[in-house]
Each structure stands twice: as C-alpha cells, then as structure tokens.
JSON list of C-alpha atoms in Angstrom, two decimals:
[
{"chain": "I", "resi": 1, "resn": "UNK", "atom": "CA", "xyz": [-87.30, -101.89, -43.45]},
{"chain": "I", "resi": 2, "resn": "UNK", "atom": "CA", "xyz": [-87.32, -102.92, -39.45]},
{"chain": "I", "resi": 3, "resn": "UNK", "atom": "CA", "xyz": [-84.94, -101.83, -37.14]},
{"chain": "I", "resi": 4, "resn": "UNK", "atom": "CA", "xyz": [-84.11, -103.93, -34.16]},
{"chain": "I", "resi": 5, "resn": "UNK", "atom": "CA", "xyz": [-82.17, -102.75, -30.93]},
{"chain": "I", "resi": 6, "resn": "UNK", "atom": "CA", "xyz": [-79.16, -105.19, -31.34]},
{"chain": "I", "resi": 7, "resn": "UNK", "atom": "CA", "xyz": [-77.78, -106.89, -28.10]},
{"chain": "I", "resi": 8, "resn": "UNK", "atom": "CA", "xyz": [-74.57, -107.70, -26.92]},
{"chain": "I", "resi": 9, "resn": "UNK", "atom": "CA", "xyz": [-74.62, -111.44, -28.30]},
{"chain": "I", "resi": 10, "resn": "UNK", "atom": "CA", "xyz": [-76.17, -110.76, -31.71]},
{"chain": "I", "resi": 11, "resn": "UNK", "atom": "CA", "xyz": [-74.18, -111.04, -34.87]},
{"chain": "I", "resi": 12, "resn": "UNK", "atom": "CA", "xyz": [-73.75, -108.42, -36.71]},
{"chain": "I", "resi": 13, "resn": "UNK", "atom": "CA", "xyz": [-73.24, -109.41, -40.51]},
{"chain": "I", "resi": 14, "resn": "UNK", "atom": "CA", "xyz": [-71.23, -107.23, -42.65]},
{"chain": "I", "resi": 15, "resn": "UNK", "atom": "CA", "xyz": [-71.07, -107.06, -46.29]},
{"chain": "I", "resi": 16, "resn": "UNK", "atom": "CA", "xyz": [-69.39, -109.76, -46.85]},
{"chain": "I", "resi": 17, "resn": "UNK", "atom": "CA", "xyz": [-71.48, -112.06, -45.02]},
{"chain": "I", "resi": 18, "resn": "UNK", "atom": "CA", "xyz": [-68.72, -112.33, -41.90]},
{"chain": "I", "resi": 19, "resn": "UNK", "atom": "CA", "xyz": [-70.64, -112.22, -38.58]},
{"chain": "I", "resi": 20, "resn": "UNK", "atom": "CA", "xyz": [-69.46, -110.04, -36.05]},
{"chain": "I", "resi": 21, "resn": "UNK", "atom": "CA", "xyz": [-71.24, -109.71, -32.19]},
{"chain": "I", "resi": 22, "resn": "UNK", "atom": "CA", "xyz": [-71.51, -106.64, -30.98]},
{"chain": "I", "resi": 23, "resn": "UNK", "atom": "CA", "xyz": [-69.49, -107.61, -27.82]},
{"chain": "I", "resi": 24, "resn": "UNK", "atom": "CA", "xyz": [-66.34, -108.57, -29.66]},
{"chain": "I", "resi": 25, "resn": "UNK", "atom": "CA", "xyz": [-66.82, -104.52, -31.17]},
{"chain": "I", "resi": 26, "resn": "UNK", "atom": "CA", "xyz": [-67.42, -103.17, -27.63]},
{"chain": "I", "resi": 27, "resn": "UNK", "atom": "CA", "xyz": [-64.23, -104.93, -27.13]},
{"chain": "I", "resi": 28, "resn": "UNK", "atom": "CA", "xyz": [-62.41, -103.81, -29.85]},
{"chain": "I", "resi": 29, "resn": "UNK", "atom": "CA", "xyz": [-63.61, -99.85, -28.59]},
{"chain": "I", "resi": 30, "resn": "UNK", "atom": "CA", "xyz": [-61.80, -100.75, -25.27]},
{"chain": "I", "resi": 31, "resn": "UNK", "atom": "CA", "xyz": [-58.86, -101.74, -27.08]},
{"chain": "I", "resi": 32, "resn": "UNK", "atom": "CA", "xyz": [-59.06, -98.25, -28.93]},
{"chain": "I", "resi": 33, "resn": "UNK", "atom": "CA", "xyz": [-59.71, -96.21, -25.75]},
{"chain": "I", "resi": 34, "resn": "UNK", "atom": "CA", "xyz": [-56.59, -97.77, -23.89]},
{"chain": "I", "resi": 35, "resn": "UNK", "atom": "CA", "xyz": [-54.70, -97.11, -26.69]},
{"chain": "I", "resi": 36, "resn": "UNK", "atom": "CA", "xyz": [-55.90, -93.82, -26.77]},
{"chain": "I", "resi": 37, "resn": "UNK", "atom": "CA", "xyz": [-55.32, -93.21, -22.99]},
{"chain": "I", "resi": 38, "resn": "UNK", "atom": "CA", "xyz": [-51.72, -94.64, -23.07]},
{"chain": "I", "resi": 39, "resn": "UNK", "atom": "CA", "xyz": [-50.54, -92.44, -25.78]},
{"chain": "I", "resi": 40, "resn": "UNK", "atom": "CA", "xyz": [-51.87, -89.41, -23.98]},
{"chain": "I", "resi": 41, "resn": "UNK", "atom": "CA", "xyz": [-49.87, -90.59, -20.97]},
{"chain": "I", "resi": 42, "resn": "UNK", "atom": "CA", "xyz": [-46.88, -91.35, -23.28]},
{"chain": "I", "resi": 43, "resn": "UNK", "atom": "CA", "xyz": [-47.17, -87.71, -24.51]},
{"chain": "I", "resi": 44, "resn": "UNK", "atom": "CA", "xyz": [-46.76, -86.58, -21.14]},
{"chain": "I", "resi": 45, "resn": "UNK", "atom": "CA", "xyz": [-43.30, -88.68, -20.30]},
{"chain": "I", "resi": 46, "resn": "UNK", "atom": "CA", "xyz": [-39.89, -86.57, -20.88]},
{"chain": "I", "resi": 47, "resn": "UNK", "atom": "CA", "xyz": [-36.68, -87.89, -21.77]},
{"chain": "I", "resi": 48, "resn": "UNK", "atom": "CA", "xyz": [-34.64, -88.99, -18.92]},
{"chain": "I", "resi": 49, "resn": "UNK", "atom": "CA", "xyz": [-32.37, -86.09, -19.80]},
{"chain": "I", "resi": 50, "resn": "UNK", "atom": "CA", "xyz": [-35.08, -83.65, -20.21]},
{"chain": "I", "resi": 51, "resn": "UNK", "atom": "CA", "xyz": [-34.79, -82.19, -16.04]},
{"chain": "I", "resi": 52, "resn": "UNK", "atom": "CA", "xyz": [-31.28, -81.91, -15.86]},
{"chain": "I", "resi": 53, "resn": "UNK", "atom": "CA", "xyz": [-30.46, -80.24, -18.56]},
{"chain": "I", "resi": 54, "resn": "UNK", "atom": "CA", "xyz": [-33.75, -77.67, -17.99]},
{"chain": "I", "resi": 55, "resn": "UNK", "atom": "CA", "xyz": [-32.38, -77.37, -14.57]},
{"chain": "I", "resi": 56, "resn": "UNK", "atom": "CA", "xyz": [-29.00, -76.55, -15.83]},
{"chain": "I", "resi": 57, "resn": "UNK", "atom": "CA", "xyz": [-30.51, -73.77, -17.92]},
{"chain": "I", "resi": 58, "resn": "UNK", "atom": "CA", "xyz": [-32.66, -72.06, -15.39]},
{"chain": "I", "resi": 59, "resn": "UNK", "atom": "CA", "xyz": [-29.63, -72.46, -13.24]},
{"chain": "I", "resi": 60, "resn": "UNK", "atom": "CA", "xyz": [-26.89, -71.01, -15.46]},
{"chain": "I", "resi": 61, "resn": "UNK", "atom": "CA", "xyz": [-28.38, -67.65, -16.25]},
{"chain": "I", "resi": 62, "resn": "UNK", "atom": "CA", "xyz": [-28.57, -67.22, -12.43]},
{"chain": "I", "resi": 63, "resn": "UNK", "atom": "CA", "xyz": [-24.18, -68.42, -11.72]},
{"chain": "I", "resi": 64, "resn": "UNK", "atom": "CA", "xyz": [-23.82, -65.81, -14.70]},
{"chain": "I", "resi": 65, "resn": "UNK", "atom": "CA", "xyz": [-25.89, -63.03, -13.29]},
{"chain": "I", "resi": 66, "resn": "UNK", "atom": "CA", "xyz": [-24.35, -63.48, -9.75]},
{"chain": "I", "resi": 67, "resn": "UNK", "atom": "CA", "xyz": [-20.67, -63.40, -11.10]},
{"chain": "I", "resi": 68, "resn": "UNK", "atom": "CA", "xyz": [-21.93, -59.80, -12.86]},
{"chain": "I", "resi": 69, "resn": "UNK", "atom": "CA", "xyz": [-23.09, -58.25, -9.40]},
{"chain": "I", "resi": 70, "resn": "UNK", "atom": "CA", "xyz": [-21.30, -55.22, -8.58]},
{"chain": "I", "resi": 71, "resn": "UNK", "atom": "CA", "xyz": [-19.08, -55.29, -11.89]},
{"chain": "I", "resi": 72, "resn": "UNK", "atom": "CA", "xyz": [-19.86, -52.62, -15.35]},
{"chain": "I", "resi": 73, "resn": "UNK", "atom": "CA", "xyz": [-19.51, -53.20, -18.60]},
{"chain": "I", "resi": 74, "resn": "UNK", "atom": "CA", "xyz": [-19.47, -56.34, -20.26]},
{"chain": "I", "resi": 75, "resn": "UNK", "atom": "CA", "xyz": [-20.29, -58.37, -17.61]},
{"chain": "I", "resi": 76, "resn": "UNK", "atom": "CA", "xyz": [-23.44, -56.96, -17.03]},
{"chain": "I", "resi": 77, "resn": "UNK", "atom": "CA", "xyz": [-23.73, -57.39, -20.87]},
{"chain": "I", "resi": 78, "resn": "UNK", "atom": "CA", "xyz": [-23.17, -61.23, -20.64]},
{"chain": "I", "resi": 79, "resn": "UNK", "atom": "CA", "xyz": [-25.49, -61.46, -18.01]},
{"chain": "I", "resi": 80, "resn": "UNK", "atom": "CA", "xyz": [-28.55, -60.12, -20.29]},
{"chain": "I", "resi": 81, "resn": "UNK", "atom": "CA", "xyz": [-26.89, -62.05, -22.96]},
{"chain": "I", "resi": 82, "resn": "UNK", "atom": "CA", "xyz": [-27.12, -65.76, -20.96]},
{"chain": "I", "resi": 83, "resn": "UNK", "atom": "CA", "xyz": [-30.63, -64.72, -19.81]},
{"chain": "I", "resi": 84, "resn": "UNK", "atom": "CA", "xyz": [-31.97, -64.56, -23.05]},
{"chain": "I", "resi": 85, "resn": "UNK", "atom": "CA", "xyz": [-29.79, -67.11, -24.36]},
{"chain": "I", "resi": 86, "resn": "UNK", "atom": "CA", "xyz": [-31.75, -69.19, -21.28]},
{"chain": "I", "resi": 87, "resn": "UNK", "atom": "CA", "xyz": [-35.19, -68.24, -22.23]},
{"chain": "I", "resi": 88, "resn": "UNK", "atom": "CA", "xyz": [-34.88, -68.74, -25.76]},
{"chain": "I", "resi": 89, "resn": "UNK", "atom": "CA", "xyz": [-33.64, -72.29, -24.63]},
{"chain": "I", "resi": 90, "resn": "UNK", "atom": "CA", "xyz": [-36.66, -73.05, -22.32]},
{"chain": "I", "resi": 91, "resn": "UNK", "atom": "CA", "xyz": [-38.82, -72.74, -24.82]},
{"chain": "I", "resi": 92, "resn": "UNK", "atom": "CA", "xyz": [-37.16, -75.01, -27.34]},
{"chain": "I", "resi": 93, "resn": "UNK", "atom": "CA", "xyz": [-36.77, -77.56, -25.10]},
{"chain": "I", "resi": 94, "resn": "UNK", "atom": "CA", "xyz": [-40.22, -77.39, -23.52]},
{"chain": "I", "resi": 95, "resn": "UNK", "atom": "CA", "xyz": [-41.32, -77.62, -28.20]},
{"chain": "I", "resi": 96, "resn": "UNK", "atom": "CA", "xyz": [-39.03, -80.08, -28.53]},
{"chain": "I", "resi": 97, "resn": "UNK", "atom": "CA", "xyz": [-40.00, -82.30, -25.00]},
{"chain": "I", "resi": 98, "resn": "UNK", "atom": "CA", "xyz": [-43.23, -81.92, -26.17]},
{"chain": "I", "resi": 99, "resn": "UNK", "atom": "CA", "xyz": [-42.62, -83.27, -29.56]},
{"chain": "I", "resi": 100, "resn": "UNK", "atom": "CA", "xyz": [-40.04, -86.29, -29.03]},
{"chain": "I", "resi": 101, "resn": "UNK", "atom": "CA", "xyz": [-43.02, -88.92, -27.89]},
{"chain": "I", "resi": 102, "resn": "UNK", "atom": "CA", "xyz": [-44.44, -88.11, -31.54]},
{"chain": "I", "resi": 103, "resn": "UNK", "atom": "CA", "xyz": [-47.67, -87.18, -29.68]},
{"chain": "I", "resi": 104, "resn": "UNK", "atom": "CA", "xyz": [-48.49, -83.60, -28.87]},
{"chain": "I", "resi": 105, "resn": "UNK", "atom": "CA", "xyz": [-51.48, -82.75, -26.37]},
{"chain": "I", "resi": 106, "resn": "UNK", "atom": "CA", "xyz": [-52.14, -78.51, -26.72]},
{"chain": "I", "resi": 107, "resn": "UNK", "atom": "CA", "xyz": [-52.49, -77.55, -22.95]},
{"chain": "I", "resi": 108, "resn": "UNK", "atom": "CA", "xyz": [-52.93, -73.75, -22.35]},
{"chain": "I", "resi": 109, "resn": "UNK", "atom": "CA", "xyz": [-50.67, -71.98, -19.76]},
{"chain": "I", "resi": 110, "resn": "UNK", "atom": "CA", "xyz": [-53.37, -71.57, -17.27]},
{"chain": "I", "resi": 111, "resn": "UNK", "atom": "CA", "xyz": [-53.80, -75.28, -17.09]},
{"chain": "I", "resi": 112, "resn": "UNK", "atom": "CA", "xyz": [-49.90, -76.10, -17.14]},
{"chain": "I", "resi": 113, "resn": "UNK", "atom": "CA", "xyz": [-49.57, -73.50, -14.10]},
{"chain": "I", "resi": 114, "resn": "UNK", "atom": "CA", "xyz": [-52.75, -75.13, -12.44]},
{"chain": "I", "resi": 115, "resn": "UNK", "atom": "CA", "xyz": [-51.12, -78.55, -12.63]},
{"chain": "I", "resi": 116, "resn": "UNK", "atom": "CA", "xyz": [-47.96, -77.54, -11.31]},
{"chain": "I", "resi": 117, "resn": "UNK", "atom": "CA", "xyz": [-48.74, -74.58, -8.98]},
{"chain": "I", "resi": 118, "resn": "UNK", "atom": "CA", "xyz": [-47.57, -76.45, -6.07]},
{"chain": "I", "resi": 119, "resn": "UNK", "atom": "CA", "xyz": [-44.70, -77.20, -7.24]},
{"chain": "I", "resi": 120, "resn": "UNK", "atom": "CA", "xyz": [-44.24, -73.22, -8.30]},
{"chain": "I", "resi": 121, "resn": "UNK", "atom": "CA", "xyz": [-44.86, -72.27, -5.06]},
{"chain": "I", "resi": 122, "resn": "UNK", "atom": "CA", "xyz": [-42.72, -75.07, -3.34]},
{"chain": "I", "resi": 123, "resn": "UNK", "atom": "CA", "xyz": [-40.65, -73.62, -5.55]},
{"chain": "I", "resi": 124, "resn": "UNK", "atom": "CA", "xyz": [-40.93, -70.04, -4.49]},
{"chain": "I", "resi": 125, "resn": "UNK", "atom": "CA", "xyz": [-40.46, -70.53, -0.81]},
{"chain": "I", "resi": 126, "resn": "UNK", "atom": "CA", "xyz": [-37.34, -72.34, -1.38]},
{"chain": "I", "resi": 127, "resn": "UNK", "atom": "CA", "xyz": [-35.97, -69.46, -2.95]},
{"chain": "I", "resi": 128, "resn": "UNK", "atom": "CA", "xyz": [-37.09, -67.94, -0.67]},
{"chain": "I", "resi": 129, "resn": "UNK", "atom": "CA", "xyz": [-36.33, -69.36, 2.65]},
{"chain": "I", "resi": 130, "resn": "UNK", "atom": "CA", "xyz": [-32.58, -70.26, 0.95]},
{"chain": "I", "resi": 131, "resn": "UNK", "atom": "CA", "xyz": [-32.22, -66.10, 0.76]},
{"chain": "I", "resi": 132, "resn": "UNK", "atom": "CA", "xyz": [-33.71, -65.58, 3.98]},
{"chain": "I", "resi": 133, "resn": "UNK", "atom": "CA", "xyz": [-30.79, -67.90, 5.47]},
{"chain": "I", "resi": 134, "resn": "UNK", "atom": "CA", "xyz": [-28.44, -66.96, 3.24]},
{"chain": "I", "resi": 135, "resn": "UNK", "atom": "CA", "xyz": [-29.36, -63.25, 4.57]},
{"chain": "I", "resi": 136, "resn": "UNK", "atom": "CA", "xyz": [-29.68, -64.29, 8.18]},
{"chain": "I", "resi": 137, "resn": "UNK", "atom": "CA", "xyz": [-25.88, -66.07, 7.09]},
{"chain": "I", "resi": 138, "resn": "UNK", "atom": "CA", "xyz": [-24.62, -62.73, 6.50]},
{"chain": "I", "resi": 139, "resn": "UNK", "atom": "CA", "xyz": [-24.05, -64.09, 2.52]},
{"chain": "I", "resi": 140, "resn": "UNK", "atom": "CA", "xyz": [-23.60, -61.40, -0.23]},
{"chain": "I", "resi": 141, "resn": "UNK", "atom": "CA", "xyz": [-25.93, -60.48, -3.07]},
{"chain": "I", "resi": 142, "resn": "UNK", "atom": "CA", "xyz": [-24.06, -62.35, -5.29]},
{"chain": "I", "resi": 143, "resn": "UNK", "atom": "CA", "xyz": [-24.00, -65.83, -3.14]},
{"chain": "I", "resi": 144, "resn": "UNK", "atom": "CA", "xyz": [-27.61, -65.07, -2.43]},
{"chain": "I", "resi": 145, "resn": "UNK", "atom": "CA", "xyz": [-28.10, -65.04, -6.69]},
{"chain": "I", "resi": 146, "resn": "UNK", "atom": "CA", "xyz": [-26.06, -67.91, -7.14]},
{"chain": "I", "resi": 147, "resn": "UNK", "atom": "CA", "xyz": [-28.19, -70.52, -4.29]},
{"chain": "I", "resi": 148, "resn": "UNK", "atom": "CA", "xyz": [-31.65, -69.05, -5.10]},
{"chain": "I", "resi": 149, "resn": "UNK", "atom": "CA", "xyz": [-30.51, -70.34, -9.01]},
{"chain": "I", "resi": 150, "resn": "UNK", "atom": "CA", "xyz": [-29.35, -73.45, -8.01]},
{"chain": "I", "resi": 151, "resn": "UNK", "atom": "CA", "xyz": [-32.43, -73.98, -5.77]},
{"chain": "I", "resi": 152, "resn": "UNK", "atom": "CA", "xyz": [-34.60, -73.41, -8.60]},
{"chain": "I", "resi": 153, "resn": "UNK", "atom": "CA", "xyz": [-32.97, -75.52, -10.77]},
{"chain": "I", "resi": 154, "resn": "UNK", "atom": "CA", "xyz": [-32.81, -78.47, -8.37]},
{"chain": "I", "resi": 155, "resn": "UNK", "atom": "CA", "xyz": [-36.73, -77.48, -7.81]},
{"chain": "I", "resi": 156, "resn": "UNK", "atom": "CA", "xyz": [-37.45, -77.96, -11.42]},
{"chain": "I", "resi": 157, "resn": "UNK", "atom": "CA", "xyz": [-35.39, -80.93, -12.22]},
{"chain": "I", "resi": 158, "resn": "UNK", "atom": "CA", "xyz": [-37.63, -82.56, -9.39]},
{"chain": "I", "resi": 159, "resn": "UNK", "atom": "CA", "xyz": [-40.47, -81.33, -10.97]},
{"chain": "I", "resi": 160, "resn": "UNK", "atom": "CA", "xyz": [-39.59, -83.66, -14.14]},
{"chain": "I", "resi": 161, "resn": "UNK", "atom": "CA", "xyz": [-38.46, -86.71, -11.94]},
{"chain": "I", "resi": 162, "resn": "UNK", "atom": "CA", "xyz": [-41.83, -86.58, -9.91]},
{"chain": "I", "resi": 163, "resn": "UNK", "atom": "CA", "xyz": [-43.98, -86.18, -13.14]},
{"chain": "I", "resi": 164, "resn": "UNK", "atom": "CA", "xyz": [-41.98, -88.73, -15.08]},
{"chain": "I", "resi": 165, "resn": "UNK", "atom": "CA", "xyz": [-42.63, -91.10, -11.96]},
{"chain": "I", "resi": 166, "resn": "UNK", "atom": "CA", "xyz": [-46.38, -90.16, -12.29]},
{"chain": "I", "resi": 167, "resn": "UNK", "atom": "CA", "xyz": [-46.58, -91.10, -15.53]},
{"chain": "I", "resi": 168, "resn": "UNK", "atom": "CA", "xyz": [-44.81, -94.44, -15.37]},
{"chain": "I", "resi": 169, "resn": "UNK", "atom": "CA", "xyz": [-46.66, -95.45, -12.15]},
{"chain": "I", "resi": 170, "resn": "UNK", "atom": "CA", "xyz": [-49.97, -94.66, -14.21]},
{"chain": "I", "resi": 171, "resn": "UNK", "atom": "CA", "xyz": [-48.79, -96.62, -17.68]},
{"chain": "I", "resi": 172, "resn": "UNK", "atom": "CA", "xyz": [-48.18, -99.79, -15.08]},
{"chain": "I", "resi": 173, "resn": "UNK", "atom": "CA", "xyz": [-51.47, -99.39, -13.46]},
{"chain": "I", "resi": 174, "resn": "UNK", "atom": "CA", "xyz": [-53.30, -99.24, -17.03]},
{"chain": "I", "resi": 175, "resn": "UNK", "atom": "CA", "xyz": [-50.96, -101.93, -18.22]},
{"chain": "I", "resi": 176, "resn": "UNK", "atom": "CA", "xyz": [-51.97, -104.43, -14.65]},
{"chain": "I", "resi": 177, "resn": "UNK", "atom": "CA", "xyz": [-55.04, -103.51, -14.80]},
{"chain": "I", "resi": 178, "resn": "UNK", "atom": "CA", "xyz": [-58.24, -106.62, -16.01]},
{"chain": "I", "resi": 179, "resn": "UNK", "atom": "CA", "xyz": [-58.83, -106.90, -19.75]},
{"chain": "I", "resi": 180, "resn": "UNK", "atom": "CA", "xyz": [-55.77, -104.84, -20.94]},
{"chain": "I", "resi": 181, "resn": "UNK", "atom": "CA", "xyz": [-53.73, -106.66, -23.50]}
]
C-alpha cells in the first residue's frame, strides 16, 4: 500500500466514490473554526438587562446599609439580611448570565479578575475619591455609604456596557472580515 502526501487540488475519493479536494475540506475547517470562535464570543455577550440590574444589586445592599448607620436593632438586622440577600443574588445572576447564550466557557477567578482588574481598580478609586470628597464635603457616614454604593454600581453596570460593546464590535469584525460566510 503507497502513501502519497496529498495537495491542495487533489481529490480525495470517499467511499462512495464522491471526490472531494482537499481545499474545499480546508475550507470547510475554516467554516468550523469561525463558528467555533463566534460562539465563544457569543458566550461572552450579556443580556441587555444583565448591568443594570447587577448594578442595582451591588447598589441596594449599600442604600440599605447606609439607612442602618447609627440605628440598633432591626435595622442593623436588615442590613446583614440585604447583604446576603445581594451576594446570594450576584452569584445567580453571574450562573445564570453565563448560561442564557446556551454556551458556557469555565474561566477561573484569577483570569476573570485579570481581565477586568482595571476596571476593579477604576473602580476602587472612584469609591474612593467620591468618599474623599464626600469627606472633604463635610458628608456623613451614612451619605458617604450611600455614593460609594451607587458609584460602584454605576462602575459595574459600565463594566457590562463596555464588554458587551467589545464583544459586538469583535462579532462585526469576524462577520466583515474576507471568506466569512
């Protein structure tokens, strides 16, 4: 039996005597690969939705908390109470924004907080700099609570809108670019 190194032009012939060139199966790999590639990028696009209402629950626990400064009892109760409530709600969403393109891509924390850690510390100095002012503003603890929250949130829902864009911008490029179907 010889074996030949086959080239790009020469037929291929299957089973049932149907010839197939090896460039029309190169092709057909592309095709796989861009599919491939797109649905990764797909996997990474959040519902519309998905910032606000993440926003909205970093934000909440933090309206709560600052409404609870300087007041016992159940306030301080329903504080804890909204903060877990919050957390256990992050990580729902983040399982089910994960799981609503129908393709999930496992990415470790380290690599998550690597991709984003500019927008963590953009993040942090906002905070920041908002209780600096508000300090400098003569502002209480509880104001001070209540704009670092909202800061956060508003930090986060860009966070979503920016990657979103990302995403988009890079499903038009593959989309535009030669030989994609």
């Amino acid at each position: 039996m010889s074996v030949m190194a086959a080239r790009e032009d020469t037929p291929v012939v299957a089973g049932d005597g149907a010839g197939v060139s090896a460039l029309d199966a190169m092709g057909g790999l592309r095709e796989v690969e861009a599919a491939r590639v797109r649905a990764g990028l797909r996997a990474r696009l959040f519902p519309w939705w998905y910032g606000p209402v993440l926003a909205l629950v970093v934000a909440v626990p933090g309206v709560v908390q600052s409404w609870s400064v300087g007041r016992r009892g159940y306030p301080v109760l329903v504080s804890l109470l909204v903060w877990c409530v919050g957390m256990a709600l992050l990580l729902v969403m983040r399982q089910f924004g994960a799981r609503s393109t129908g393709v999930v891509v496992s990415e470790s924390l380290s690599d998550r907080l690597r991709r984003n850690r500019l927008w963590l510390l953009a993040a942090f100095v906002g905070c920041g700099a908002t209780w600096g002012v508000g300090l400098l503003l003569g502002a209480g603890e509880s104001a001070l609570r209540l704009a670092a929250s909202v800061v956060a949130g508003l930090f986060i829902w860009g966070l979503f809108a920016w990657r979103n864009a990302t995403v988009r911008r890079e499903l038009s490029q593959l989309r535009d670019a030669p030989g994609a179907a």
